Amino acid sequence: MVALKTFIGLFGLLSLLATPLAALTDAPRERTQVFAVCLGRASAEMEHRWLIGGGAEAEQDRRAMFEMLLDTVAPNSGLAGPQILDMRIRAKMAQAQLLQIATFHTDPDRKRRAAAAARQAMRPCSALLLS
């Protein structure tokens, strides 16, 4: 049951970032939400790489970019600081859980699915930096 709730929550987070930056409106609120979620995910990726080894520097750069983008749009978003922090933390926890399953779970199929979901969750964020 807990796994089902986790995957439903992850689906919600994934659907938030289903569009690249070019498709976003100019609304600072929407951009703030997207950048907060990407910053949370990038934080989880960076910490995971620190613990596991390899690639942490690239993730640090990605995280720094999302932090800069969020800091730029957040003041005009109309969202309170705690709301933005909540989005970041939820996204970070969801991504960290996927990475943990992908790395340490004993079921190879579940590991594969979690790794694919973690990559899929980061794909829209990567597209934002490339566009």
Coordinates of N, CA and C in Angstrom, one line a residue:
M1 N 0.8 -1.2 0.0 CA 0.0 0.0 0.0 C 0.9 1.3 0.0
V2 N 2.0 1.2 0.8 CA 2.9 2.4 0.8 C 3.5 2.6 -0.5
A3 N 3.9 1.5 -1.2 CA 4.5 1.6 -2.5 C 3.5 2.3 -3.5
L4 N 2.2 1.9 -3.4 CA 1.2 2.5 -4.3 C 1.1 4.0 -4.1
K5 N 1.0 4.4 -2.8 CA 0.9 5.8 -2.5 C 2.2 6.5 -3.0
T6 N 3.3 5.9 -2.9 CA 4.5 6.5 -3.4 C 4.5 6.7 -4.9
F7 N 4.1 5.7 -5.6 CA 4.0 5.8 -7.1 C 3.0 6.8 -7.5
I8 N 1.9 6.9 -6.8 CA 0.8 7.9 -7.1 C 1.4 9.3 -6.9
G9 N 2.1 9.5 -5.8 CA 2.7 10.8 -5.6 C 3.7 11.1 -6.6
L10 N 4.5 10.1 -7.0 CA 5.5 10.4 -8.0 C 4.9 10.7 -9.4
F11 N 3.8 10.0 -9.7 CA 3.0 10.3 -10.9 C 2.6 11.8 -10.9
G12 N 2.1 12.3 -9.8 CA 1.7 13.7 -9.7 C 2.9 14.6 -9.9
L13 N 4.0 14.3 -9.3 CA 5.2 15.2 -9.6 C 5.6 15.1 -11.0
L14 N 5.6 13.9 -11.6 CA 6.0 13.8 -13.0 C 5.1 14.6 -13.9
S15 N 3.8 14.6 -13.6 CA 2.9 15.3 -14.5 C 3.0 16.8 -14.4
L16 N 3.6 17.3 -13.3 CA 3.8 18.7 -13.1 C 4.8 19.2 -14.1
L17 N 5.8 18.3 -14.5 CA 6.9 18.7 -15.4 C 6.8 18.1 -16.7
A18 N 5.6 17.8 -17.2 CA 5.5 17.1 -18.5 C 5.8 18.0 -19.7
T19 N 5.9 19.3 -19.5 CA 6.2 20.2 -20.6 C 7.5 20.9 -20.5
P20 N 8.2 21.1 -21.6 CA 9.5 21.8 -21.5 C 9.2 23.3 -21.3
L21 N 10.3 24.0 -21.0 CA 10.2 25.5 -20.7 C 9.5 26.3 -21.8
A22 N 9.7 25.9 -23.0 CA 9.1 26.7 -24.1 C 7.6 26.7 -24.0
A23 N 7.0 25.6 -23.5 CA 5.6 25.5 -23.4 C 5.0 26.1 -22.1
L24 N 5.9 26.6 -21.2 CA 5.4 27.2 -20.0 C 4.9 28.6 -20.3
T25 N 3.9 29.0 -19.5 CA 3.4 30.4 -19.7 C 4.5 31.3 -19.1
D26 N 4.3 32.6 -19.2 CA 5.2 33.6 -18.6 C 4.8 33.8 -17.2
A27 N 3.9 33.1 -16.6 CA 3.5 33.2 -15.2 C 4.6 32.9 -14.3
P28 N 5.1 33.8 -13.5 CA 6.1 33.5 -12.5 C 5.7 32.4 -11.5
R29 N 4.4 32.3 -11.2 CA 4.0 31.2 -10.3 C 4.3 29.9 -10.8
E30 N 3.9 29.6 -12.1 CA 4.1 28.3 -12.7 C 5.6 28.0 -12.9
R31 N 6.4 29.0 -13.3 CA 7.8 28.8 -13.4 C 8.5 28.5 -12.0
T32 N 8.0 29.2 -11.0 CA 8.5 28.9 -9.7 C 8.2 27.5 -9.3
Q33 N 7.0 27.0 -9.5 CA 6.7 25.6 -9.2 C 7.6 24.7 -9.9
V34 N 7.8 24.9 -11.2 CA 8.6 24.0 -12.0 C 10.1 24.0 -11.5
F35 N 10.6 25.2 -11.3 CA 12.0 25.3 -10.9 C 12.2 24.8 -9.5
A36 N 11.2 24.9 -8.6 CA 11.3 24.4 -7.3 C 11.4 22.8 -7.3
V37 N 10.5 22.2 -8.1 CA 10.5 20.8 -8.3 C 11.8 20.3 -8.9
C38 N 12.3 21.0 -9.9 CA 13.6 20.6 -10.5 C 14.8 20.7 -9.5
L39 N 14.7 21.8 -8.7 CA 15.8 22.0 -7.8 C 15.8 20.9 -6.7
G40 N 14.6 20.5 -6.3 CA 14.5 19.4 -5.3 C 15.0 18.1 -5.9
R41 N 14.6 17.8 -7.2 CA 15.1 16.6 -7.8 C 16.6 16.6 -8.0
A42 N 17.1 17.8 -8.5 CA 18.6 17.9 -8.7 C 19.3 17.7 -7.4
S43 N 18.8 18.2 -6.3 CA 19.4 18.1 -5.0 C 19.5 16.6 -4.6
A44 N 18.4 15.8 -4.8 CA 18.5 14.4 -4.5 C 19.5 13.7 -5.4
E45 N 19.6 14.0 -6.7 CA 20.5 13.4 -7.6 C 22.0 13.7 -7.1
M46 N 22.2 15.0 -6.7 CA 23.5 15.4 -6.3 C 23.9 14.6 -5.0
E47 N 23.1 14.5 -4.0 CA 23.4 13.8 -2.8 C 23.6 12.3 -3.0
H48 N 22.8 11.8 -3.9 CA 22.9 10.4 -4.3 C 24.3 10.1 -4.9
R49 N 24.7 11.0 -5.8 CA 26.0 10.8 -6.4 C 27.1 11.0 -5.4
W50 N 27.0 11.9 -4.5 CA 28.0 12.0 -3.4 C 28.1 10.7 -2.6
L51 N 27.0 10.1 -2.3 CA 27.1 8.9 -1.5 C 27.5 7.7 -2.3
I52 N 27.1 7.6 -3.5 CA 27.4 6.4 -4.3 C 28.8 6.6 -5.0
G53 N 29.1 7.8 -5.4 CA 30.3 8.2 -6.0 C 30.2 8.4 -7.5
G54 N 30.8 9.5 -8.0 CA 30.8 9.7 -9.4 C 29.7 10.7 -9.9
G55 N 30.1 11.7 -10.6 CA 29.2 12.6 -11.2 C 28.6 13.7 -10.3
A56 N 29.0 13.8 -9.1 CA 28.5 14.8 -8.2 C 28.7 16.3 -8.7
E57 N 29.8 16.5 -9.3 CA 30.2 17.9 -9.8 C 29.2 18.3 -10.8
A58 N 28.8 17.5 -11.8 CA 27.9 17.9 -12.8 C 26.5 18.1 -12.2
E59 N 26.1 17.3 -11.2 CA 24.9 17.5 -10.5 C 24.9 18.8 -9.7
Q60 N 26.0 19.1 -9.1 CA 26.1 20.4 -8.4 C 25.9 21.6 -9.3
D61 N 26.4 21.5 -10.5 CA 26.2 22.6 -11.5 C 24.7 22.7 -11.9
R62 N 24.1 21.5 -12.1 CA 22.7 21.5 -12.5 C 21.9 22.1 -11.3
R63 N 22.2 21.7 -10.1 CA 21.4 22.2 -9.0 C 21.6 23.7 -8.8
A64 N 22.8 24.1 -9.0 CA 23.1 25.6 -8.9 C 22.3 26.4 -9.9
M65 N 22.2 25.8 -11.1 CA 21.4 26.5 -12.2 C 19.9 26.6 -11.8
F66 N 19.4 25.5 -11.3 CA 18.0 25.6 -10.9 C 17.8 26.5 -9.7
E67 N 18.7 26.6 -8.8 CA 18.6 27.5 -7.6 C 18.6 28.9 -8.1
M68 N 19.5 29.2 -9.1 CA 19.5 30.6 -9.6 C 18.2 30.9 -10.3
L69 N 17.7 30.0 -11.1 CA 16.4 30.2 -11.8 C 15.3 30.4 -10.8
L70 N 15.2 29.6 -9.8 CA 14.2 29.7 -8.8 C 14.3 31.1 -8.0
D71 N 15.5 31.4 -7.7 CA 15.7 32.7 -7.0 C 15.3 33.9 -7.8
T72 N 15.4 33.7 -9.1 CA 15.0 34.8 -10.1 C 13.5 35.0 -10.2
V73 N 12.8 33.9 -10.2 CA 11.3 34.0 -10.4 C 10.5 34.0 -9.2
A74 N 11.0 33.5 -8.1 CA 10.2 33.3 -6.9 C 9.7 34.6 -6.3
P75 N 10.5 35.7 -6.2 CA 9.9 36.9 -5.6 C 8.6 37.4 -6.3
N76 N 8.4 37.1 -7.5 CA 7.2 37.6 -8.2 C 6.2 36.6 -8.4
S77 N 6.3 35.4 -7.7 CA 5.4 34.3 -7.9 C 4.1 34.4 -7.1
G78 N 4.1 35.1 -6.1 CA 3.0 35.1 -5.2 C 2.9 33.9 -4.2
L79 N 3.9 33.1 -4.3 CA 4.0 31.9 -3.4 C 4.8 32.2 -2.2
A80 N 4.4 31.8 -1.1 CA 5.1 32.0 0.2 C 6.4 31.1 0.2
G81 N 7.4 31.5 0.9 CA 8.6 30.7 1.0 C 8.4 29.3 1.5
P82 N 7.5 29.1 2.5 CA 7.3 27.7 3.0 C 6.6 26.9 1.9
Q83 N 5.8 27.5 1.1 CA 5.2 26.7 0.0 C 6.2 26.2 -1.0
I84 N 7.1 27.1 -1.4 CA 8.2 26.8 -2.3 C 9.1 25.7 -1.7
L85 N 9.4 25.9 -0.4 CA 10.3 24.9 0.2 C 9.6 23.5 0.3
D86 N 8.3 23.5 0.5 CA 7.5 22.3 0.6 C 7.6 21.6 -0.8
M87 N 7.5 22.3 -1.9 CA 7.6 21.7 -3.2 C 9.0 21.1 -3.4
R88 N 10.0 21.8 -3.0 CA 11.4 21.3 -3.2 C 11.6 20.1 -2.4
I89 N 11.1 20.1 -1.1 CA 11.4 18.9 -0.3 C 10.6 17.7 -0.8
R90 N 9.3 17.9 -1.2 CA 8.6 16.7 -1.7 C 9.2 16.1 -3.0
A91 N 9.7 17.0 -3.9 CA 10.3 16.5 -5.1 C 11.6 15.8 -4.8
K92 N 12.4 16.4 -3.8 CA 13.6 15.7 -3.4 C 13.4 14.4 -2.8
M93 N 12.4 14.3 -1.9 CA 12.2 13.0 -1.3 C 11.7 11.9 -2.3
A94 N 10.9 12.3 -3.2 CA 10.4 11.4 -4.2 C 11.5 10.9 -5.1
Q95 N 12.4 11.8 -5.5 CA 13.5 11.4 -6.4 C 14.5 10.6 -5.6
A96 N 14.7 10.9 -4.3 CA 15.7 10.2 -3.5 C 15.1 8.7 -3.3
Q97 N 13.8 8.6 -3.1 CA 13.3 7.3 -2.9 C 13.5 6.4 -4.2
L98 N 13.2 7.0 -5.3 CA 13.4 6.3 -6.6 C 14.9 5.8 -6.7
L99 N 15.8 6.8 -6.4 CA 17.2 6.4 -6.5 C 17.6 5.4 -5.5
Q100 N 17.1 5.4 -4.3 CA 17.4 4.4 -3.3 C 16.9 3.0 -3.8
I101 N 15.7 3.0 -4.3 CA 15.2 1.7 -4.8 C 16.0 1.2 -6.0
A102 N 16.3 2.1 -6.9 CA 17.1 1.7 -8.1 C 18.5 1.2 -7.7
T103 N 19.0 1.7 -6.6 CA 20.4 1.3 -6.2 C 20.4 0.1 -5.2
F104 N 19.5 0.0 -4.3 CA 19.6 -1.0 -3.2 C 18.5 -2.1 -3.2
H105 N 17.5 -2.0 -4.0 CA 16.4 -3.0 -3.9 C 16.9 -4.3 -4.3
T106 N 16.4 -5.4 -3.8 CA 16.8 -6.7 -4.1 C 16.1 -7.3 -5.4
D107 N 15.0 -6.7 -5.7 CA 14.2 -7.2 -6.9 C 14.8 -6.5 -8.1
P108 N 15.4 -7.2 -9.1 CA 16.0 -6.6 -10.3 C 14.9 -5.8 -11.1
D109 N 13.7 -6.3 -11.2 CA 12.7 -5.7 -12.0 C 12.3 -4.3 -11.3
R110 N 12.2 -4.4 -10.1 CA 11.8 -3.1 -9.3 C 12.9 -2.1 -9.4
K111 N 14.2 -2.6 -9.3 CA 15.3 -1.7 -9.5 C 15.3 -1.0 -10.9
R112 N 15.0 -1.8 -11.9 CA 15.0 -1.3 -13.3 C 13.9 -0.3 -13.4
R113 N 12.7 -0.6 -12.9 CA 11.6 0.4 -13.0 C 11.9 1.7 -12.3
A114 N 12.5 1.6 -11.1 CA 12.8 2.8 -10.3 C 13.8 3.6 -11.0
A115 N 14.8 3.0 -11.6 CA 15.9 3.7 -12.3 C 15.2 4.4 -13.5
A116 N 14.4 3.7 -14.2 CA 13.7 4.4 -15.4 C 12.8 5.5 -14.9
A117 N 12.1 5.4 -13.8 CA 11.3 6.4 -13.3 C 12.1 7.6 -12.9
A118 N 13.3 7.4 -12.3 CA 14.1 8.5 -11.8 C 14.7 9.2 -13.1
R119 N 15.1 8.5 -14.1 CA 15.5 9.2 -15.3 C 14.4 10.0 -16.0
Q120 N 13.2 9.4 -16.0 CA 12.0 10.1 -16.6 C 11.7 11.3 -15.8
A121 N 11.8 11.3 -14.5 CA 11.5 12.4 -13.7 C 12.5 13.6 -13.9
M122 N 13.7 13.3 -14.2 CA 14.7 14.3 -14.5 C 14.7 14.8 -15.9
R123 N 14.1 14.0 -16.8 CA 14.1 14.4 -18.2 C 13.6 15.8 -18.5
P124 N 12.4 16.2 -18.0 CA 11.9 17.5 -18.2 C 12.8 18.6 -17.7
C125 N 13.4 18.3 -16.5 CA 14.3 19.3 -15.9 C 15.5 19.5 -16.8
S126 N 16.1 18.4 -17.3 CA 17.2 18.5 -18.3 C 16.8 19.3 -19.5
A127 N 15.6 19.1 -20.0 CA 15.1 19.8 -21.2 C 15.0 21.3 -20.9
L128 N 14.7 21.6 -19.7 CA 14.6 23.1 -19.4 C 16.0 23.7 -19.5
L129 N 17.0 23.1 -19.1 CA 18.3 23.7 -19.2 C 18.9 23.7 -20.6
L130 N 18.4 22.8 -21.4 CA 18.9 22.7 -22.8 C 18.1 23.6 -23.7
S131 N 16.9 24.1 -23.3 CA 16.1 24.9 -24.3 C 16.5 26.3 -24.1

